[in-house]
Amino acid sequence: MSQAKKRRVFSGIQPTGQLHLGNYLGAIRHWVRGQGQKENFICIVDLHAITVFQEPEALRHNTRSLAAMLLAAGIDPDQTTLFVQSHVRAHAEGSWFLSCITPLGRLERMTQYKDKSARQERVDTGLLTYPVLQAADILLYDADEVPVGEDQKQHLELSRDIAQRFNHLYGDTFVVPEPKIAKVGARIMGFDDPTAKMSKSLAGKGHSVLMTDQDKVIEKTLKRAVTDSGNEIVYSEDPEKAGVNNLLTIYQLMTDKTPEQVLADFADARGYGDLKKGVAEAVIEGVRPIRERYNELMADPAELDGLLARGAEQARAVAEPKLIQVKEKMGFGVPAEVRP
Ligand code: AMP
Ligand code: TRP
């Protein structure tokens, strides 16, 4: 029986900082649940990370730690190709070819570049050419879809334009990828300030739950979560109730219940103390198995290396023939001895 070809999805995530509950509920869980329906590639973009200085030891640790966390959270190597960008040379090489057909002005107008470069004393070239490397990531895999946040829309637009320009100059080669901008859904807010999104850069006491946090730490963070001076446990858009709303949203996602079921669970609660206790329990139950599997993977470098080597091999099997195609179309000879 013939089967329709699965659509190919390419996601990239930077190995900087530790993953928190917002990353898990807002991104990783969707990747885990979407496995199987489409052909998924998840790339840990360490080459992108160094556009801002990274301590070598920190980069090494963060890259492995992110891989372990993704696997622990349920990314299944049998269903998803999970790999590290720097393990597949075609990304860096491909980005050179694409940079030669990318107008400088387009890169200079990228808002992320403008923001980041304004905050830095010295601006290195990689920060500017970052979106070209991103285009190489995506185009080398003939990705149909790229799930990204709103902030990446402009980069995706550029990837599409580069694909089209290449196809125009050298003949049909690249799939023009579609951005899949996440619907405004789960936006997990900080526990210390429920009006600000939970974020790696705001990490501090009481702000987030990290996916590596011990039960006791989670309990403490939730206990201290900022709410309001009332006592009504309701979903609400009112900024005043942002804390309670955030807690209910997190509980709902962690338990996979409907809003009605969530409210029923807290119908007998006596105040926010009970709410926080219930949410803490749900978060602890959800995070614990992930943390335990993460610790196992981090304690067994051979297993993690093996899984990443397998991912890189699968990725190379797609990216390298594509790169050869690109080079041949552009007029480079690719003699047998330099073929992978
Ligand atoms: P970042 O930590 O900003 O690199 O984001 C990694 C992924 O997690 C992206 O897909 C974000 O959209 C998602 N994410 C980050 N923070 C949150 C949050 N507070 N709520 C929901 N999703 C988030
Ligand atoms: N620029 C993306 C971010 O900061 C990360 C990224 C790199 C990416 N390459 C990608 C995302 C390819 C999607 C596809 O979030």
Coordinates of C-alpha atoms and ligand atoms in Angstrom, one line a residue:
M1 CA 0.0 0.0 0.0
S2 CA 1.5 3.4 -0.9
Q3 CA 1.7 5.9 1.8
A4 CA 1.7 9.7 1.3
K5 CA 5.1 11.2 2.0
K6 CA 5.3 12.7 5.5
R7 CA 5.9 16.4 5.6
R8 CA 9.3 17.3 6.9
V9 CA 9.6 19.6 9.9
F10 CA 12.9 21.2 11.0
S11 CA 13.3 22.8 14.4
G12 CA 16.3 24.6 15.8
I13 CA 17.1 25.3 19.5
Q14 CA 20.1 27.1 20.9
P15 CA 22.1 25.4 23.7
T16 CA 22.3 28.4 26.0
G17 CA 21.1 28.3 29.6
Q18 CA 19.0 25.8 31.3
L19 CA 15.5 24.7 30.2
H20 CA 12.6 25.9 32.3
L21 CA 9.0 24.9 32.5
G22 CA 8.0 27.6 29.9
N23 CA 10.3 25.9 27.3
Y24 CA 8.9 22.6 28.1
L25 CA 5.2 23.5 28.0
G26 CA 5.6 26.0 25.2
A27 CA 7.8 24.1 22.9
I28 CA 9.3 20.8 23.7
R29 CA 6.1 19.1 24.7
H30 CA 4.6 20.0 21.3
W31 CA 7.6 18.5 19.6
V32 CA 7.2 15.3 21.6
R33 CA 3.5 15.0 20.8
G34 CA 3.9 15.8 17.1
Q35 CA 6.4 12.9 16.6
G36 CA 5.2 10.3 14.2
Q37 CA 2.8 12.5 12.3
K38 CA 5.5 14.2 10.4
E39 CA 9.2 13.6 9.7
N40 CA 11.0 15.6 12.4
F41 CA 14.5 17.0 12.6
I42 CA 15.6 18.8 15.8
C43 CA 18.9 20.5 15.6
I44 CA 20.8 21.8 18.6
V45 CA 22.3 24.9 17.0
D46 CA 25.6 25.3 18.8
L47 CA 27.1 27.2 15.8
H48 CA 24.4 29.8 16.3
A49 CA 25.2 30.0 20.0
I50 CA 28.7 31.2 19.4
T51 CA 27.5 34.4 17.7
V52 CA 27.5 35.6 21.3
F53 CA 30.6 34.6 23.3
Q54 CA 30.3 31.2 25.1
E55 CA 32.7 29.9 27.6
P56 CA 33.9 26.7 26.0
E57 CA 33.1 24.5 29.0
A58 CA 29.7 26.0 29.2
L59 CA 29.0 25.4 25.5
R60 CA 30.1 21.8 25.9
H61 CA 28.0 21.3 28.9
N62 CA 24.9 23.1 27.6
T63 CA 24.9 21.2 24.3
R64 CA 24.9 17.8 26.0
S65 CA 22.5 19.0 28.7
L66 CA 20.0 20.2 26.1
A67 CA 20.3 16.9 24.2
A68 CA 19.8 14.9 27.4
M69 CA 16.8 17.1 28.4
L70 CA 15.1 16.7 25.0
L71 CA 15.5 12.9 25.1
A72 CA 14.4 12.8 28.7
A73 CA 11.3 14.9 27.8
G74 CA 10.3 12.3 25.3
I75 CA 12.0 13.0 22.0
D76 CA 12.3 9.5 20.6
P77 CA 15.3 8.9 18.4
D78 CA 13.3 6.3 16.5
Q79 CA 10.9 8.9 15.4
T80 CA 12.9 12.2 15.4
T81 CA 16.4 12.9 14.1
L82 CA 18.0 14.8 17.0
F83 CA 21.4 16.1 16.3
V84 CA 24.0 18.7 17.0
Q85 CA 24.6 21.3 14.3
S86 CA 28.4 21.3 14.5
H87 CA 28.4 17.5 14.0
V88 CA 27.2 18.0 10.4
R89 CA 29.7 20.0 8.4
A90 CA 27.3 20.7 5.6
H91 CA 25.7 23.5 7.7
A92 CA 28.7 25.7 7.9
E93 CA 29.8 24.9 4.4
G94 CA 26.3 25.5 3.0
S95 CA 26.0 28.8 4.7
W96 CA 29.0 30.1 2.7
F97 CA 27.3 29.3 -0.6
L98 CA 24.1 30.9 0.5
S99 CA 25.9 34.0 1.8
C100 CA 27.0 34.7 -1.7
I101 CA 23.5 35.2 -2.8
T102 CA 22.2 37.1 0.2
P103 CA 22.1 40.9 0.0
L104 CA 24.0 42.6 2.8
G105 CA 21.3 45.1 3.3
R106 CA 18.8 42.4 4.2
L107 CA 21.0 41.1 7.0
E108 CA 21.6 44.6 8.3
R109 CA 17.9 45.2 8.5
M110 CA 17.1 42.1 10.6
T111 CA 15.6 43.3 13.9
Q112 CA 17.3 40.7 16.0
Y113 CA 20.6 41.8 14.6
K114 CA 19.9 45.4 15.3
D115 CA 18.8 44.6 18.8
K116 CA 21.7 42.4 19.6
S117 CA 24.4 44.5 18.0
A118 CA 23.1 47.6 19.8
R119 CA 23.7 45.9 23.1
Q120 CA 27.3 44.9 22.3
E121 CA 30.5 46.8 22.3
R122 CA 32.0 44.9 19.4
V123 CA 29.9 43.3 16.7
D124 CA 31.4 40.3 15.1
T125 CA 30.5 39.1 11.6
G126 CA 28.7 35.9 12.7
L127 CA 26.0 37.9 14.4
L128 CA 25.2 39.5 11.1
T129 CA 25.4 36.3 9.0
Y130 CA 23.5 34.3 11.6
P131 CA 20.3 34.1 9.5
V132 CA 22.2 32.7 6.5
L133 CA 23.4 29.8 8.7
Q134 CA 19.8 29.4 9.7
A135 CA 18.7 29.3 6.1
A136 CA 21.4 26.6 5.4
D137 CA 20.0 24.5 8.4
I138 CA 16.6 24.6 6.9
L139 CA 17.2 24.3 3.2
L140 CA 19.7 21.5 3.4
Y141 CA 16.9 19.3 4.7
D142 CA 14.2 20.3 2.2
A143 CA 12.1 21.2 5.2
D144 CA 8.5 21.8 4.4
E145 CA 7.7 23.4 7.8
V146 CA 9.7 25.3 10.4
P147 CA 7.9 25.9 13.7
V148 CA 9.2 29.1 15.2
G149 CA 8.2 31.9 17.5
E150 CA 7.0 35.2 16.2
D151 CA 10.5 36.6 16.7
Q152 CA 11.9 34.3 14.0
K153 CA 9.4 35.3 11.3
Q154 CA 11.9 37.7 9.6
H155 CA 14.6 35.1 9.5
L156 CA 12.2 32.6 7.9
E157 CA 11.2 35.2 5.3
L158 CA 14.9 35.4 4.4
S159 CA 15.3 31.6 4.2
R160 CA 12.4 31.6 1.8
D161 CA 13.9 34.4 -0.3
I162 CA 17.3 32.7 -0.4
A163 CA 15.7 29.4 -1.5
Q164 CA 13.8 31.2 -4.3
R165 CA 16.8 33.2 -5.4
F166 CA 18.9 30.0 -5.6
N167 CA 16.2 28.2 -7.5
H168 CA 16.0 31.1 -9.9
L169 CA 19.7 31.4 -10.5
Y170 CA 20.6 27.7 -10.7
G171 CA 17.4 25.8 -11.3
D172 CA 15.0 24.1 -8.9
T173 CA 16.9 22.9 -5.9
F174 CA 15.4 23.9 -2.6
V175 CA 12.0 23.5 -1.1
V176 CA 10.7 26.9 -0.1
P177 CA 9.9 26.4 3.7
E178 CA 6.8 27.5 5.4
P179 CA 7.1 29.1 8.8
K180 CA 4.6 27.7 11.4
I181 CA 4.3 30.5 13.9
A182 CA 3.0 29.1 17.2
K183 CA -0.5 30.1 17.9
V184 CA -0.7 32.2 20.9
G185 CA -1.2 29.5 23.4
A186 CA 0.7 28.7 26.4
R187 CA 2.8 31.6 27.4
I188 CA 4.1 30.7 30.8
M189 CA 4.7 33.6 33.0
G190 CA 7.3 34.1 35.7
F191 CA 6.3 33.0 39.2
D192 CA 7.9 36.2 40.7
D193 CA 6.2 38.5 38.2
P194 CA 3.2 37.0 36.4
T195 CA 3.2 39.9 33.9
A196 CA 6.6 38.9 32.5
K197 CA 7.1 35.8 30.4
M198 CA 9.2 33.1 32.0
S199 CA 12.6 33.5 30.4
K200 CA 16.1 32.1 30.6
S201 CA 17.5 35.7 30.9
L202 CA 15.3 36.5 33.9
A203 CA 16.3 33.4 35.8
G204 CA 16.7 34.2 39.5
K205 CA 15.2 33.1 42.8
G206 CA 11.6 32.3 42.5
H207 CA 11.3 33.3 38.8
S208 CA 11.1 29.9 37.1
V209 CA 11.0 26.2 37.6
L210 CA 14.0 24.6 35.9
M211 CA 13.5 21.1 34.5
T212 CA 16.4 20.0 36.7
D213 CA 14.9 21.4 39.9
Q214 CA 14.4 19.0 42.9
D215 CA 10.9 18.4 44.3
K216 CA 11.6 20.6 47.3
V217 CA 12.8 23.5 45.2
I218 CA 9.7 23.3 43.0
E219 CA 7.5 23.3 46.1
K220 CA 9.2 26.3 47.5
T221 CA 9.1 28.3 44.2
L222 CA 5.3 27.6 43.8
K223 CA 4.7 28.4 47.4
R224 CA 6.2 31.9 46.9
A225 CA 4.4 32.4 43.5
V226 CA 3.0 36.0 43.3
T227 CA -0.8 36.0 43.1
D228 CA -3.2 38.8 44.1
S229 CA -4.8 40.0 47.2
G230 CA -8.2 38.3 46.4
N231 CA -9.1 34.7 46.8
E232 CA -11.0 33.8 43.6
I233 CA -9.6 30.8 41.7
V234 CA -10.7 31.7 38.1
Y235 CA -9.2 31.9 34.7
S236 CA -9.0 35.6 33.8
E237 CA -7.4 38.0 31.3
D238 CA -7.3 40.7 34.0
P239 CA -3.6 41.6 34.6
E240 CA -4.5 41.7 38.3
K241 CA -5.2 37.9 38.2
A242 CA -2.2 37.0 36.0
G243 CA -0.6 35.0 38.7
V244 CA -3.7 32.8 39.3
N245 CA -4.3 32.5 35.6
N246 CA -0.7 31.3 35.1
L247 CA -1.0 28.7 37.9
L248 CA -4.3 27.3 36.4
T249 CA -2.8 27.2 32.9
I250 CA 0.3 25.3 34.2
Y251 CA -1.9 22.9 36.1
Q252 CA -4.1 22.3 33.1
L253 CA -1.2 21.6 30.8
M254 CA 0.6 19.4 33.3
T255 CA -2.5 17.3 34.0
D256 CA -3.9 17.4 30.5
K257 CA -7.3 18.4 31.9
T258 CA -9.9 20.7 30.5
P259 CA -10.4 24.1 32.1
E260 CA -13.7 22.9 33.6
Q261 CA -12.0 19.9 35.2
V262 CA -9.2 22.1 36.5
L263 CA -11.7 24.5 38.2
A264 CA -13.6 21.5 39.6
D265 CA -10.3 20.2 41.1
F266 CA -10.0 23.5 43.0
A267 CA -13.7 24.0 43.8
D268 CA -13.1 23.1 47.4
A269 CA -9.8 24.9 47.8
R270 CA -9.4 27.2 50.7
G271 CA -7.5 30.1 49.2
Y272 CA -4.4 30.3 47.1
G273 CA -2.4 28.2 49.5
D274 CA -4.3 25.1 48.3
L275 CA -4.1 26.2 44.7
K276 CA -0.3 26.5 44.9
K277 CA 0.0 23.2 46.6
G278 CA -2.1 21.4 43.9
V279 CA -0.1 23.1 41.1
A280 CA 3.2 22.2 42.9
E281 CA 2.2 18.5 43.1
A282 CA 1.2 18.5 39.4
V283 CA 4.5 20.1 38.3
I284 CA 6.6 17.8 40.6
E285 CA 4.9 14.7 39.2
G286 CA 5.5 15.9 35.6
V287 CA 9.0 17.1 36.1
R288 CA 10.3 14.2 38.3
P289 CA 10.5 11.5 35.6
I290 CA 12.0 13.9 33.1
R291 CA 14.7 15.0 35.7
E292 CA 15.4 11.4 36.6
R293 CA 15.9 10.3 33.0
Y294 CA 18.0 13.4 32.4
N295 CA 20.3 12.5 35.3
E296 CA 20.7 9.0 34.0
L297 CA 21.6 10.3 30.5
M298 CA 24.1 12.8 31.9
A299 CA 25.7 10.1 34.0
D300 CA 26.2 7.9 31.0
P301 CA 28.2 9.8 28.5
A302 CA 28.5 6.8 26.2
E303 CA 24.7 6.4 25.8
L304 CA 24.2 10.1 25.1
D305 CA 27.2 10.2 22.7
G306 CA 25.8 7.1 20.9
L307 CA 22.4 8.7 20.5
L308 CA 23.9 11.9 19.2
A309 CA 26.2 10.1 16.8
R310 CA 23.2 8.2 15.4
G311 CA 21.3 11.5 15.0
A312 CA 24.3 13.1 13.2
E313 CA 24.6 10.2 10.9
Q314 CA 21.0 10.3 9.9
A315 CA 21.2 14.1 9.4
R316 CA 24.3 13.8 7.3
A317 CA 22.6 11.2 5.1
V318 CA 20.2 14.0 4.1
A319 CA 22.3 17.2 4.2
E320 CA 25.4 15.9 2.5
P321 CA 23.9 14.7 -0.8
K322 CA 21.9 18.0 -0.8
L323 CA 25.1 20.0 -0.4
I324 CA 26.7 18.1 -3.3
Q325 CA 23.7 18.9 -5.4
V326 CA 24.1 22.6 -4.5
K327 CA 27.8 22.6 -5.4
E328 CA 27.3 20.9 -8.7
K329 CA 24.5 23.3 -9.6
M330 CA 26.8 26.3 -8.8
G331 CA 29.6 24.9 -11.0
F332 CA 31.9 23.2 -8.5
G333 CA 33.4 19.9 -9.4
V334 CA 32.7 17.4 -6.7
P335 CA 35.3 14.6 -7.4
A336 CA 34.8 11.2 -5.9
E337 CA 37.6 11.7 -3.4
V338 CA 36.0 14.7 -1.7
R339 CA 32.6 13.1 -1.5
P340 CA 31.5 12.0 1.9
Ligands
AMP1 P1 14.1 30.4 24.4 O1 14.3 30.0 25.8 O2 13.6 31.8 24.3 O3 15.3 30.1 23.5 O4 12.9 29.5 23.8 C1 13.0 28.2 23.4 C2 11.6 27.7 23.1 O5 10.7 27.8 24.2 C3 10.9 28.6 22.0 O6 10.1 27.8 21.2 C4 10.0 29.5 22.9 O7 8.8 29.9 22.1 C5 9.6 28.6 24.0 N1 9.4 29.4 25.2 C6 10.3 30.2 25.9 N2 9.8 30.8 27.0 C7 8.5 30.4 27.0 C8 7.4 30.7 27.9 N3 7.6 31.5 29.0 N4 6.2 30.2 27.7 C9 6.0 29.4 26.6 N5 7.0 29.1 25.7 C10 8.2 29.6 25.9
TRP2 N1 17.4 31.3 15.3 C1 16.6 30.3 16.1 C2 16.2 30.9 17.5 O1 17.0 31.7 18.0 C3 17.3 29.0 16.2 C4 17.5 28.4 14.9 C5 18.7 28.2 14.3 C6 16.5 27.7 14.1 N2 18.5 27.5 13.1 C7 17.2 27.2 13.0 C8 15.1 27.6 14.3 C9 16.5 26.5 12.0 C10 14.4 27.0 13.3 C11 15.1 26.4 12.1 O2 15.3 30.4 18.1

